[in-house]
Short mmCIF file of C-alpha atoms in Angstrom, two decimals:
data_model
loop_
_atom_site.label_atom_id
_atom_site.label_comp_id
_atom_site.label_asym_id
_atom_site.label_seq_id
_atom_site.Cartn_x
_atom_site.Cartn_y
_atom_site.Cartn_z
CA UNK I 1419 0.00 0.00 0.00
CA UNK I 1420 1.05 3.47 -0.44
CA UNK I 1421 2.25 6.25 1.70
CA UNK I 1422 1.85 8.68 -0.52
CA UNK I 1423 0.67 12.06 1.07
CA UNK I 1424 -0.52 10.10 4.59
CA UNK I 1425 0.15 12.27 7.49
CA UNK I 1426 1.80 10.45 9.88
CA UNK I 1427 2.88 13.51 12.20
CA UNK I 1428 3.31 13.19 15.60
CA UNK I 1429 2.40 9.22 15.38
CA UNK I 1430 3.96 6.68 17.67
CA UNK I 1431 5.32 4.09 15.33
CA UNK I 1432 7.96 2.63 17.40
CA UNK I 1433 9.12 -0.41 16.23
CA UNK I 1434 7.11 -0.60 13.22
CA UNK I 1435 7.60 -2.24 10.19
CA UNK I 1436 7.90 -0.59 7.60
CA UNK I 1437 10.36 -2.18 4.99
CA UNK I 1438 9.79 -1.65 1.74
CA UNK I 1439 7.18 1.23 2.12
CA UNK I 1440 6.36 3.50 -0.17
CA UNK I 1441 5.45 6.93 -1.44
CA UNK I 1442 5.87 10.63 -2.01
CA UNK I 1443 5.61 13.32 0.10
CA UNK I 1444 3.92 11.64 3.61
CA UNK I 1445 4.47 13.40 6.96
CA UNK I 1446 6.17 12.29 9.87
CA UNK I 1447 6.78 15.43 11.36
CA UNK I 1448 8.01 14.83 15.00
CA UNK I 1449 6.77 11.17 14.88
CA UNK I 1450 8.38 8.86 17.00
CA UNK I 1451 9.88 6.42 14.69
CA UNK I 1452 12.47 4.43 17.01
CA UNK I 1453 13.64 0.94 16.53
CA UNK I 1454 11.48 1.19 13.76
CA UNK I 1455 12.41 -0.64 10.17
CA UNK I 1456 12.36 1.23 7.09
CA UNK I 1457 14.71 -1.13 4.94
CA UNK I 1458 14.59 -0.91 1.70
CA UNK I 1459 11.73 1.83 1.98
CA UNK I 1460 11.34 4.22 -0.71
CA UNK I 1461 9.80 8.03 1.02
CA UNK I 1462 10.62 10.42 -1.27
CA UNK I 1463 9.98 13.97 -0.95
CA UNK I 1464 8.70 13.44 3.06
CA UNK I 1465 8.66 15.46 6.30
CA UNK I 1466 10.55 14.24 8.90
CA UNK I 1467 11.46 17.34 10.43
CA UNK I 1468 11.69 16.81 14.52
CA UNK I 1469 11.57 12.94 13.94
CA UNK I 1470 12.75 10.00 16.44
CA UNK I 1471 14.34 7.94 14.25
CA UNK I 1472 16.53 6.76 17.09
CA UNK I 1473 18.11 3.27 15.96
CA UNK I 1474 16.35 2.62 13.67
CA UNK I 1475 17.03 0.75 10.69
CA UNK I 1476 17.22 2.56 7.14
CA UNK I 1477 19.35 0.38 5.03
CA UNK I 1478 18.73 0.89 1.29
CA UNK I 1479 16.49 3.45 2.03
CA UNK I 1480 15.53 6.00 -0.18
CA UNK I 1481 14.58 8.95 1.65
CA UNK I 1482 15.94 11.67 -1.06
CA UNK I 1483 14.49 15.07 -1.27
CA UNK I 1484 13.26 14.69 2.47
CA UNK I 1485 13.41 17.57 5.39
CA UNK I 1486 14.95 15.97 8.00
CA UNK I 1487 15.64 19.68 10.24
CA UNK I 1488 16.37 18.46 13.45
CA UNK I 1489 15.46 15.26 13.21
CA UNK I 1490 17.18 12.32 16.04
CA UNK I 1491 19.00 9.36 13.85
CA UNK I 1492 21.36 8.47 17.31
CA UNK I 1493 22.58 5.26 16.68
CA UNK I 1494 20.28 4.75 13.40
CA UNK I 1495 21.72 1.98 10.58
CA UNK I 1496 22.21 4.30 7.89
CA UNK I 1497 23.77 1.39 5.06
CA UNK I 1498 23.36 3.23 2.03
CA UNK I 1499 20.44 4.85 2.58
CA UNK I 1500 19.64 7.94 0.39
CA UNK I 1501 19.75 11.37 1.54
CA UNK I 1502 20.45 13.06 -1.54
CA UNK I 1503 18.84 16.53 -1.72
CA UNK I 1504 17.55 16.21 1.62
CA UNK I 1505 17.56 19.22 4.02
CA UNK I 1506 19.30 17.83 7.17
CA UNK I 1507 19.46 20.70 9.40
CA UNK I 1508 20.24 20.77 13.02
CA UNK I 1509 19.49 16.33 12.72
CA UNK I 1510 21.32 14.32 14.82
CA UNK I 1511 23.39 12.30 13.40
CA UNK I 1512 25.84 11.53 16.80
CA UNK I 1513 26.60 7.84 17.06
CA UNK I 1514 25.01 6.44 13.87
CA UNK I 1515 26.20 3.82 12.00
CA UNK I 1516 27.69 3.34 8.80
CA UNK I 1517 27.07 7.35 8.01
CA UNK I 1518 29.63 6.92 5.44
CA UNK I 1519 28.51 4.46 3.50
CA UNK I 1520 24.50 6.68 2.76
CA UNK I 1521 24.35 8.87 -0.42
CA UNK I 1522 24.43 12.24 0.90
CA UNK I 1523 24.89 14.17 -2.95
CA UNK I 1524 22.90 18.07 -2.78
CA UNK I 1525 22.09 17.50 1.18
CA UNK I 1526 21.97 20.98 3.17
CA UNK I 1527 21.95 21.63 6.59
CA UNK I 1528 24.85 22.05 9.68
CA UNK I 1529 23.73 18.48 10.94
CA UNK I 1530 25.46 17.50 14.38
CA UNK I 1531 27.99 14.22 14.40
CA UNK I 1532 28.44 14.47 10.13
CA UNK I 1533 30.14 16.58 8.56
CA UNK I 1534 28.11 17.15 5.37
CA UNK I 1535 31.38 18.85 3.08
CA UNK I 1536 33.27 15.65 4.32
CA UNK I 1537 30.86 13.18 2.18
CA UNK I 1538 30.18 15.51 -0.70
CA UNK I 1539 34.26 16.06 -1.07
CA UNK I 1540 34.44 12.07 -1.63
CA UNK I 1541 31.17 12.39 -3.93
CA UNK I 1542 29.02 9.83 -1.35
#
């Protein structure tokens, strides 16, 4: 089914499953998202802004295009997820794993524990 457009602010989806979702431009502004699973997922274009995404798992994600401001990914699994385009602004990105492996290509933003011009230098 598709996410397309759902507003999903200020939900509590923690733990949910939602590998392989997908859809363009649903809310999850300040949604609490933790230990949730988003593998594979394709969001495009959402609002995430204030999130918890606290560990959870966004592998092969493709979140591109997103606004992430201030968003929490502490200790998140971050495998080559997408974040290209994506507005990450003020998110927290302290103690996340495999930053350096996600696709970070036209992200914006002063993002804590990432240094964005570190990733775009390499071209990840």
């Amino acid at each position: 089914s598709s996410l397309s457009h759902a507003n999903l602010s200020r939900a509590s989806l923690r733990g949910a499953d939602l590998t392989m979702a997908a859809g363009e431009g649903a809310s999850f502004e300040a949604a609490d998202l933790s230990d949730a699973s988003l593998l594979v997922a394709t969001l495009r274009r959402g609002l995430w802004a204030g999130a918890d995404l606290q560990r959870a798992k966004l592998a092969h994600a493709d979140l591109s295009h997103g606004d992430f401001r201030s968003a929490v990914f502490r200790g998140a699994i971050l495998t080559h997820a997408s974040f290209r385009e994506a507005d990450v602004d003020a998110a927290d990105f302290r103690g996340a794993i495999d930053a350096h492996r996600a696709h970070w290509a036209g992200a914006v933003g002063k993002p804590h524990g990432i240094h964005l011009g570190m990733f775009l230098d390499l071209g990840i």
